[in-house]
Structure formats: structure tokens, C-alpha cells
Short mmCIF file of C-alpha atoms and ligand atoms in Angstrom, two decimals:
data_model
loop_
_atom_site.label_atom_id
_atom_site.label_comp_id
_atom_site.label_asym_id
_atom_site.label_seq_id
_atom_site.Cartn_x
_atom_site.Cartn_y
_atom_site.Cartn_z
CA MET A 1 83.10 130.57 92.21
CA THR A 2 86.83 131.09 92.56
CA GLY A 3 88.90 128.19 91.24
CA ILE A 4 92.55 127.36 91.80
CA ASP A 5 93.43 128.79 88.40
CA ASP A 6 91.99 132.18 89.40
CA LEU A 7 94.71 132.35 92.04
CA PRO A 8 98.28 133.42 91.30
CA ILE A 9 99.67 129.88 91.69
CA ARG A 10 102.96 128.79 90.11
CA ASP A 11 102.63 127.98 86.40
CA GLU A 12 103.85 124.41 86.82
CA LEU A 13 101.00 123.68 89.26
CA ARG A 14 98.24 124.84 86.90
CA GLY A 15 95.80 122.13 85.82
CA LYS A 16 97.36 119.54 88.15
CA THR A 17 95.49 117.27 90.58
CA PRO A 18 96.63 116.39 94.11
CA TYR A 19 98.02 112.94 94.95
CA GLY A 20 95.59 110.50 96.45
CA ALA A 21 94.05 107.09 96.07
CA PRO A 22 90.25 107.07 96.27
CA GLN A 23 89.26 106.31 99.87
CA LEU A 24 85.96 104.50 99.41
CA ASP A 25 83.95 102.95 102.18
CA VAL A 26 83.89 99.28 101.14
CA PRO A 27 84.22 96.05 103.18
CA VAL A 28 87.70 95.10 101.91
CA ARG A 29 90.18 97.93 101.39
CA LEU A 30 93.44 96.73 99.91
CA ASN A 31 94.52 99.83 98.02
CA THR A 32 97.05 101.85 100.02
CA ASN A 33 99.65 99.31 101.24
CA GLU A 34 98.74 99.89 104.86
CA ASN A 35 99.35 97.20 107.42
CA PRO A 36 95.95 95.58 108.18
CA TYR A 37 96.78 94.86 111.80
CA PRO A 38 95.98 97.54 114.37
CA LEU A 39 98.75 98.19 116.89
CA PRO A 40 98.77 95.65 119.76
CA GLU A 41 96.96 96.77 122.92
CA ALA A 42 100.16 96.75 125.01
CA LEU A 43 101.73 99.19 122.56
CA VAL A 44 98.62 101.38 122.53
CA ARG A 45 98.94 101.66 126.32
CA ARG A 46 102.67 102.41 126.09
CA ILE A 47 101.97 105.18 123.56
CA ALA A 48 99.43 106.67 125.98
CA GLU A 49 102.07 106.63 128.74
CA ARG A 50 104.78 108.22 126.66
CA VAL A 51 102.45 110.81 125.17
CA THR A 52 101.20 111.69 128.66
CA GLU A 53 104.80 112.24 129.69
CA ALA A 54 105.41 114.41 126.63
CA ALA A 55 102.22 116.39 127.29
CA ARG A 56 103.68 117.62 130.58
CA THR A 57 106.24 119.67 128.68
CA LEU A 58 104.20 120.67 125.61
CA ASN A 59 104.62 124.32 126.62
CA ARG A 60 108.20 123.87 125.40
CA TYR A 61 109.37 123.22 121.84
CA PRO A 62 110.33 119.59 121.18
CA ASP A 63 113.90 118.35 120.84
CA ARG A 64 114.72 119.98 117.52
CA ASP A 65 117.25 117.29 116.68
CA ALA A 66 115.13 114.34 117.93
CA VAL A 67 118.27 112.74 119.34
CA GLU A 68 116.59 110.04 121.46
CA LEU A 69 114.43 108.96 118.52
CA ARG A 70 117.31 108.99 116.03
CA THR A 71 119.34 106.88 118.47
CA ALA A 72 116.51 104.33 118.71
CA LEU A 73 116.06 104.26 114.91
CA ALA A 74 119.80 103.74 114.47
CA ALA A 75 119.71 100.84 116.93
CA TYR A 76 116.78 99.30 115.03
CA LEU A 77 118.63 99.56 111.69
CA SER A 78 121.86 98.25 113.19
CA ARG A 79 120.01 95.21 114.54
CA THR A 80 117.87 94.43 111.47
CA ALA A 81 119.44 95.91 108.33
CA GLY A 82 122.91 94.39 108.34
CA HIS A 83 124.98 97.51 109.00
CA GLU A 84 125.98 99.43 112.11
CA VAL A 85 124.79 103.06 112.16
CA GLY A 86 124.53 105.69 114.89
CA ALA A 87 122.28 108.68 115.57
CA ALA A 88 124.58 110.89 113.48
CA ASN A 89 123.73 108.76 110.42
CA VAL A 90 119.98 109.01 110.91
CA TRP A 91 117.47 111.80 110.28
CA ALA A 92 113.70 111.64 110.86
CA ALA A 93 110.71 113.64 109.65
CA ASN A 94 106.92 113.49 109.26
CA GLY A 95 106.72 110.48 106.98
CA SER A 96 109.40 109.51 104.51
CA ASN A 97 107.62 111.86 102.10
CA GLU A 98 108.89 114.77 104.19
CA VAL A 99 112.36 113.23 104.24
CA LEU A 100 112.24 112.99 100.44
CA GLN A 101 111.02 116.58 100.21
CA GLN A 102 113.87 117.79 102.41
CA LEU A 103 116.33 115.86 100.23
CA LEU A 104 114.97 117.48 97.06
CA GLN A 105 114.92 120.92 98.70
CA THR A 106 118.58 120.40 99.55
CA PHE A 107 119.91 118.55 96.51
CA GLY A 108 117.33 119.35 93.81
CA GLY A 109 115.42 122.55 93.14
CA PRO A 110 115.16 124.99 90.23
CA GLY A 111 117.67 124.30 87.47
CA ARG A 112 118.31 120.78 88.75
CA THR A 113 116.81 117.42 87.81
CA ALA A 114 115.89 114.10 89.43
CA ILE A 115 115.37 110.73 87.74
CA GLY A 116 113.24 107.73 88.69
CA PHE A 117 112.67 104.44 86.86
CA GLU A 118 108.99 104.15 86.08
CA PRO A 119 106.49 102.80 86.85
CA SER A 120 107.53 103.68 90.37
CA TYR A 121 106.35 105.66 93.38
CA SER A 122 104.50 108.62 91.88
CA MET A 123 105.31 110.87 94.85
CA HIS A 124 108.94 111.09 93.73
CA ALA A 125 107.87 112.99 90.61
CA LEU A 126 105.29 115.02 92.57
CA ILE A 127 107.77 116.09 95.23
CA ALA A 128 110.18 116.98 92.45
CA ARG A 129 107.50 119.19 90.94
CA GLY A 130 106.68 120.76 94.31
CA THR A 131 110.31 121.64 94.86
CA GLY A 132 110.84 122.99 91.34
CA THR A 133 113.09 120.07 90.41
CA GLY A 134 112.94 118.86 86.81
CA TRP A 135 111.78 115.23 86.43
CA ILE A 136 113.25 112.59 84.16
CA SER A 137 111.43 109.29 83.64
CA GLY A 138 113.92 106.42 83.33
CA PRO A 139 113.18 103.02 81.75
CA ARG A 140 112.46 99.52 83.04
CA HIS A 141 112.47 96.11 81.38
CA GLU A 142 109.16 94.47 80.34
CA ASP A 143 109.31 92.43 83.57
CA PHE A 144 109.67 95.69 85.58
CA ARG A 145 113.31 95.22 86.62
CA ILE A 146 115.46 98.29 86.06
CA ASP A 147 117.12 98.14 82.64
CA VAL A 148 120.69 98.83 83.79
CA ASP A 149 122.18 99.52 80.36
CA ALA A 150 119.37 101.89 79.42
CA ALA A 151 119.55 103.52 82.87
CA ARG A 152 123.33 104.06 82.51
CA ALA A 153 122.77 105.64 79.11
CA VAL A 154 120.07 108.05 80.27
CA ILE A 155 122.08 109.03 83.36
CA ALA A 156 125.17 109.71 81.22
CA GLU A 157 123.12 111.79 78.83
CA GLN A 158 120.90 113.71 81.26
CA ARG A 159 123.32 114.00 84.23
CA PRO A 160 120.59 114.18 86.90
CA ASP A 161 121.33 115.73 90.31
CA VAL A 162 119.25 113.17 92.20
CA VAL A 163 118.65 109.50 91.33
CA PHE A 164 115.77 107.58 92.92
CA ILE A 165 115.98 103.81 93.27
CA THR A 166 112.89 102.27 94.88
CA SER A 167 113.51 98.83 96.34
CA PRO A 168 111.20 97.02 96.67
CA ASN A 169 109.55 99.11 93.99
CA ASN A 170 106.02 100.42 94.32
CA PRO A 171 103.70 99.51 92.52
CA THR A 172 105.48 96.51 90.98
CA GLY A 173 106.95 94.87 94.12
CA THR A 174 110.29 94.40 92.37
CA ALA A 175 113.42 94.38 94.58
CA VAL A 176 116.68 95.83 93.26
CA GLU A 177 119.86 93.77 93.55
CA ALA A 178 122.81 95.38 95.29
CA GLY A 179 124.80 95.06 92.05
CA THR A 180 122.19 97.06 90.16
CA ALA A 181 122.06 99.79 92.81
CA LEU A 182 125.86 100.02 92.71
CA ALA A 183 125.95 100.17 88.92
CA LEU A 184 123.49 103.10 88.97
CA TYR A 185 125.44 104.81 91.74
CA GLU A 186 128.68 104.50 89.73
CA ALA A 187 126.97 105.74 86.58
CA ALA A 188 125.54 108.71 88.45
CA GLN A 189 128.87 109.62 90.02
CA ALA A 190 130.61 109.37 86.65
CA ALA A 191 128.16 111.90 85.24
CA LYS A 192 128.40 114.37 88.15
CA PRO A 193 128.55 114.15 91.95
CA SER A 194 124.82 113.47 92.32
CA LEU A 195 122.79 112.16 95.25
CA VAL A 196 121.41 108.61 94.98
CA VAL A 197 118.34 107.93 97.10
CA ILE A 198 117.31 104.33 97.77
CA ASP A 199 113.67 104.37 98.88
CA GLU A 200 113.31 101.23 100.99
CA ALA A 201 109.80 101.90 102.33
CA TYR A 202 109.02 98.18 102.00
CA GLY A 203 112.47 96.90 102.99
CA GLU A 204 111.22 94.81 105.91
CA PHE A 205 108.99 92.75 103.59
CA SER A 206 111.75 91.79 101.14
CA HIS A 207 113.26 88.37 100.53
CA ARG A 208 116.55 90.21 100.03
CA PRO A 209 118.76 91.91 102.62
CA SER A 210 118.56 95.68 103.05
CA LEU A 211 120.76 97.85 100.83
CA LEU A 212 121.80 99.83 103.94
CA PRO A 213 125.41 98.46 103.92
CA LEU A 214 125.95 100.28 100.60
CA ILE A 215 126.08 103.65 102.40
CA GLU A 216 129.49 102.71 103.81
CA GLY A 217 132.13 104.82 102.08
CA ARG A 218 129.52 106.39 99.77
CA PRO A 219 128.61 109.80 101.21
CA ARG A 220 126.24 110.55 98.33
CA LEU A 221 124.08 107.44 98.89
CA VAL A 222 120.99 107.78 101.08
CA LEU A 223 118.61 105.07 102.29
CA CYS A 224 115.01 106.05 103.20
CA ARG A 225 112.68 104.06 105.43
CA THR A 226 109.27 104.59 107.00
CA MET A 227 107.19 103.42 109.95
CA SER A 228 104.06 103.61 107.75
CA LYS A 229 104.23 100.08 106.36
CA ALA A 230 106.14 97.43 108.35
CA PHE A 231 105.49 99.16 111.69
CA GLY A 232 101.79 99.45 110.94
CA ALA A 233 101.87 103.11 111.88
CA ALA A 234 100.81 105.01 108.76
CA GLY A 235 98.81 107.39 110.96
CA LEU A 236 101.90 108.30 112.96
CA ARG A 237 103.71 109.98 110.05
CA LEU A 238 107.29 108.99 110.73
CA GLY A 239 109.94 108.40 108.11
CA TYR A 240 113.72 108.45 108.32
CA LEU A 241 116.92 108.25 106.37
CA ALA A 242 120.31 106.70 106.96
CA ALA A 243 123.39 108.17 105.32
CA ASP A 244 126.74 109.76 105.93
CA PRO A 245 126.47 112.34 108.76
CA ALA A 246 127.20 115.08 106.20
CA VAL A 247 123.83 114.36 104.52
CA VAL A 248 122.12 114.74 107.90
CA ASP A 249 123.89 118.07 108.36
CA ALA A 250 122.84 119.13 104.86
CA VAL A 251 119.10 118.54 105.30
CA GLN A 252 119.17 120.66 108.46
CA LEU A 253 119.63 123.62 106.10
CA VAL A 254 116.04 123.26 104.87
CA ARG A 255 114.10 121.53 107.65
CA LEU A 256 111.61 123.68 109.50
CA PRO A 257 112.60 124.30 113.09
CA TYR A 258 110.87 121.84 115.46
CA HIS A 259 109.34 119.98 112.51
CA LEU A 260 108.85 116.76 114.47
CA SER A 261 106.36 117.24 117.31
CA ALA A 262 107.05 115.96 120.82
CA VAL A 263 103.91 113.79 120.48
CA THR A 264 105.24 112.22 117.28
CA GLN A 265 108.65 111.58 118.84
CA ALA A 266 107.07 110.00 121.94
CA THR A 267 104.77 107.78 119.86
CA ALA A 268 107.55 106.60 117.56
CA LEU A 269 109.76 105.79 120.55
CA ALA A 270 106.97 103.72 122.07
CA ALA A 271 106.51 101.82 118.78
CA LEU A 272 110.24 101.09 118.60
CA GLU A 273 110.01 99.45 122.05
CA HIS A 274 107.64 96.91 120.46
CA THR A 275 109.68 96.18 117.35
CA ASP A 276 109.68 92.40 117.82
CA THR A 277 105.88 92.13 118.02
CA LEU A 278 105.48 94.38 114.99
CA LEU A 279 108.03 92.41 112.97
CA GLY A 280 106.02 89.30 113.85
CA TYR A 281 103.10 90.83 111.92
CA VAL A 282 105.50 91.48 109.05
CA ASP A 283 106.31 87.75 108.92
CA GLN A 284 102.60 86.91 108.75
CA LEU A 285 102.10 89.45 105.97
CA LYS A 286 105.02 88.04 104.00
CA GLY A 287 103.34 84.64 104.17
CA GLU A 288 100.05 86.15 102.97
CA ARG A 289 101.86 88.03 100.20
CA ASP A 290 103.43 84.80 98.96
CA ARG A 291 100.02 83.09 99.14
CA LEU A 292 98.46 85.90 97.05
CA VAL A 293 101.17 85.44 94.41
CA ASP A 294 100.64 81.67 94.27
CA GLU A 295 96.84 81.76 94.25
CA LEU A 296 96.64 84.58 91.70
CA ARG A 297 98.92 82.56 89.42
CA ALA A 298 96.78 79.47 89.99
CA ALA A 299 93.74 81.55 88.99
CA GLY A 300 95.45 82.31 85.68
CA CYS A 301 96.70 85.83 86.40
CA GLU A 302 100.06 87.18 85.34
CA VAL A 303 101.78 88.20 88.57
CA THR A 304 104.95 90.21 89.12
CA ASP A 305 107.30 88.67 91.74
CA SER A 306 106.84 90.69 94.93
CA ASP A 307 109.22 91.64 97.73
CA ALA A 308 106.72 94.05 99.28
CA ASN A 309 103.41 93.85 101.15
CA PHE A 310 101.46 94.11 97.90
CA VAL A 311 101.23 92.28 94.60
CA GLN A 312 100.91 93.55 91.04
CA PHE A 313 98.65 91.38 88.91
CA GLY A 314 96.95 91.31 85.50
CA ARG A 315 96.79 91.27 82.68
CA PHE A 316 93.51 92.86 81.90
CA ASP A 317 92.47 94.29 78.55
CA ASP A 318 91.01 97.13 80.57
CA ALA A 319 92.52 97.54 84.04
CA GLN A 320 90.01 100.22 84.97
CA ALA A 321 87.08 97.95 84.15
CA ALA A 322 88.65 95.14 86.20
CA TRP A 323 89.18 97.59 89.08
CA ARG A 324 85.48 98.50 88.93
CA ALA A 325 84.38 94.85 88.73
CA LEU A 326 86.33 94.08 91.92
CA LEU A 327 84.89 97.16 93.60
CA GLU A 328 81.38 95.96 92.75
CA GLN A 329 82.24 92.83 94.73
CA GLY A 330 83.23 94.98 97.71
CA VAL A 331 87.00 94.84 97.17
CA LEU A 332 89.04 98.01 96.67
CA VAL A 333 92.45 97.60 95.01
CA ARG A 334 94.68 100.16 93.30
CA ASP A 335 94.88 101.14 89.68
CA ASN A 336 98.30 102.78 89.45
CA GLY A 337 97.96 103.44 85.74
CA VAL A 338 100.28 100.59 84.74
CA PRO A 339 98.66 99.26 81.55
CA GLY A 340 96.70 96.05 82.14
CA ARG A 341 97.73 95.74 85.79
CA LEU A 342 96.32 96.33 89.23
CA ARG A 343 97.95 96.29 92.66
CA VAL A 344 96.56 94.58 95.76
CA THR A 345 97.87 95.11 99.29
CA ALA A 346 98.27 91.98 101.44
CA GLY A 347 95.58 92.21 104.10
CA THR A 348 94.40 89.81 106.78
CA PRO A 349 93.83 86.19 105.67
CA ALA A 350 90.06 86.83 105.56
CA GLU A 351 90.47 90.00 103.45
CA ASN A 352 92.79 88.18 101.07
CA ASP A 353 90.32 85.31 100.74
CA ALA A 354 87.57 87.78 99.85
CA PHE A 355 89.86 89.41 97.30
CA LEU A 356 90.86 86.06 95.75
CA ASP A 357 87.21 85.00 95.47
CA ALA A 358 86.42 88.27 93.71
CA VAL A 359 89.33 87.79 91.28
CA ARG A 360 88.27 84.21 90.49
CA THR A 361 84.76 85.45 89.73
CA LEU A 362 86.17 88.20 87.51
CA VAL A 363 88.46 85.81 85.62
CA LYS A 364 85.62 83.29 85.13
CA GLU A 365 83.32 86.01 83.74
CA LYS A 366 85.98 87.06 81.26
CA ARG A 367 86.21 83.55 79.81
C1 PLP B 1 104.34 104.34 101.25
C2 PLP B 1 105.62 104.78 100.65
C3 PLP B 1 106.40 105.72 101.29
C4 PLP B 1 106.00 106.15 102.66
O1 PLP B 1 105.58 107.36 102.82
P1 PLP B 1 105.33 107.93 104.28
O2 PLP B 1 105.36 109.37 104.02
O3 PLP B 1 106.45 107.47 105.15
O4 PLP B 1 104.01 107.39 104.73
C5 PLP B 1 107.61 106.07 100.75
N1 PLP B 1 108.05 105.52 99.61
C6 PLP B 1 107.33 104.60 98.97
C7 PLP B 1 107.88 103.95 97.74
C8 PLP B 1 106.08 104.22 99.45
O5 PLP B 1 105.34 103.34 98.78
#
């Protein structure tokens, strides 16, 4: 049988495995940070209407620049993220992963490097690899906050071309203070004129305000968002960035023509019409997230403060064994490879109850 390694693939891809959490068919799936609430029926109908409309002109290529959608995204950010932006500041693609890929194709690439502060979102390193960008793993404190002094030192020494700041961070849930983001931005600019990317995929769930206002006057600072989490539309594949219009112009150099289908644009526009309902679900999830933190602590777990729709908990002598023990009770969480810790996504109240029961059983058995 022919294997991947029999093919003339790039050397840096040899022996590697694709990204992906196990998708197992169990009663309670709390492993991929999805929103547990299906889209409301009224929105489902609106999507059908808008997609029907779009279908009438599917013989034509879509709006290459997605101007209507970018205008709606800009209005959403202006209303909810504490800073006025327009369509010229916003760029959209198929999931924020594609946005990140376009950024690395434009600002990274062979001979260049990107840095992230780990543990963090593993796709940053994977997209770096896929685009031929060198990867540097930066440090964090024991409590998973970014170690600013150590970060400054590694940036000064390594002079990366792209700096990733994930806030709230995945998988730890840790939000980054504006002061920390600014300190890293200054350090990066002192080393070389590098691009700083703030990945705010979980921004809507945070106790803290968005870092969007920081883009003002900083043309090399980019904020990334997604409709996969707060909007409950992971299946839609829609992510976006906000930055100086020059950044938007720059990513056009690498984006595929007509990358965002007319069906995607129509669906995202429909979802944006229902923002208030969807943000209502976000409020419920924030309440459930806070309850998970409290009840896990009450059960004797060590829990990292969370600003996202998931919670990192432990400590286990053997996180993999704990992951399996929960799975045997019908609950799927995520083992992100952080020693002694697991990550649970906030689900519906019933799912969270089932998860908490399973954890209590696990903790009791360990004693
Ligand atoms: C989920 C997630 C994304 C979102 O990816 P999409 O491609 O938009 O689904 C981006 N960044 C982080 C940190 C995430 O956890």
C-alpha cells in the first residue's frame, strides 16, 4: 500500500499527523469549544431565504471583496467591541484559520518566523508549518499568564516576523490584559517591524473588554475573530480580522480569487441579523462557564480562571487516564497535552451537570 511518505511531500511534513480532536459518538461531547445551542428557528428560516436569493445568481462568481458582509461585520464590531471600524478595516475568510493562513502567507513564509506563547492554540504552529514559517515557542508563567519579561527577552533575541497573542487563550481560558498586549507589541516593534496578531476567537465570552481599540494608530496590529464560537456557527466557516486598511490590502495579495462563496456570505449576513439573540446564548454560556469553575473548585479540582466558553481543570497525575475515565462515563472532554490538565467546553446546563457528576465520581475514586 502506498503511504504518505512514498509520495514526494515536503520534508517538513514527513511523519506529521493532521490536526483534529477525536470525534467520538458519546452522549456528552464537550471537547471542541462549539456552542451547544443550535441556531434559533427564525434564523434558520432567514438563512434559507438569503441562500435562496443567492442561489438565483450562483452562475456568477460571488462578490470577490465581500463588501456587504464586511460592512455588517464592521458594524457588529463597532457596536460590541468598543471601537469604531468600517468595511475597509475588516477582511473575512473561511474560518479564522483561513484568515490566519492568509496572514502567515503574507507576513511569514520561508526564512521568516512566528512566535506564540504556549500552551496555546496549536493551529498557530501548524499553519506556520504549512506556510513554511519557522515556529518559536514562547513562555508562560506557571499560572498560564504570559510571562512578559521572558516574552520581551525572547522577542528581542529571536526577532520574529509575526507574534501571536491569543486572548482569551485556548486551551487555558486566560485573558490577556491590554497592558500586556501593548508591552509585547512594543517589544516586537523594537526588534523589527513585525506583525502582531491578537486571536480573539473567544472575545465575546470574556469578562474583559475587547482588545480591538488597540489597532488605532498601530498598523501592524491585527485582531482576529470568528463566528464559530460565540455565533454558534462553527459549520458556517466564517472568520474575520480587523486592522488598518493596509493589512486588508496586503492579504489580498495571497487570497484565492472568490474564496468566500456566495452561500457563505449570504448565511453569515443572515446570522448577523440575529446578533442579539445569539449574544443572549453567549450570556447563558458565560453563566454556565462560571458555574463550571465554581463547582469544579468545590469538587477539589485545580481550575484556571476562564474568560472563554471552556475551562481548564486538573490536576491529574495522568491526564490521559482521567480523560479515559470521563469517556467511560459518557463524557468527552479534551486532552490538549498540557501536563495534568484537561479542558471542558461549557455545554447546556444538563450536559454540564452530567460532566460534573462524572468528575465527582472520578475524584472520589482517586481518593
Ligand atoms: C476555535 C478557534 C479559532 C477558530 O477557528 P475557525 O477557523 O474560525 O473555526 C481560532 N482561534 C482559536 C484560538 C480558536 O480556539
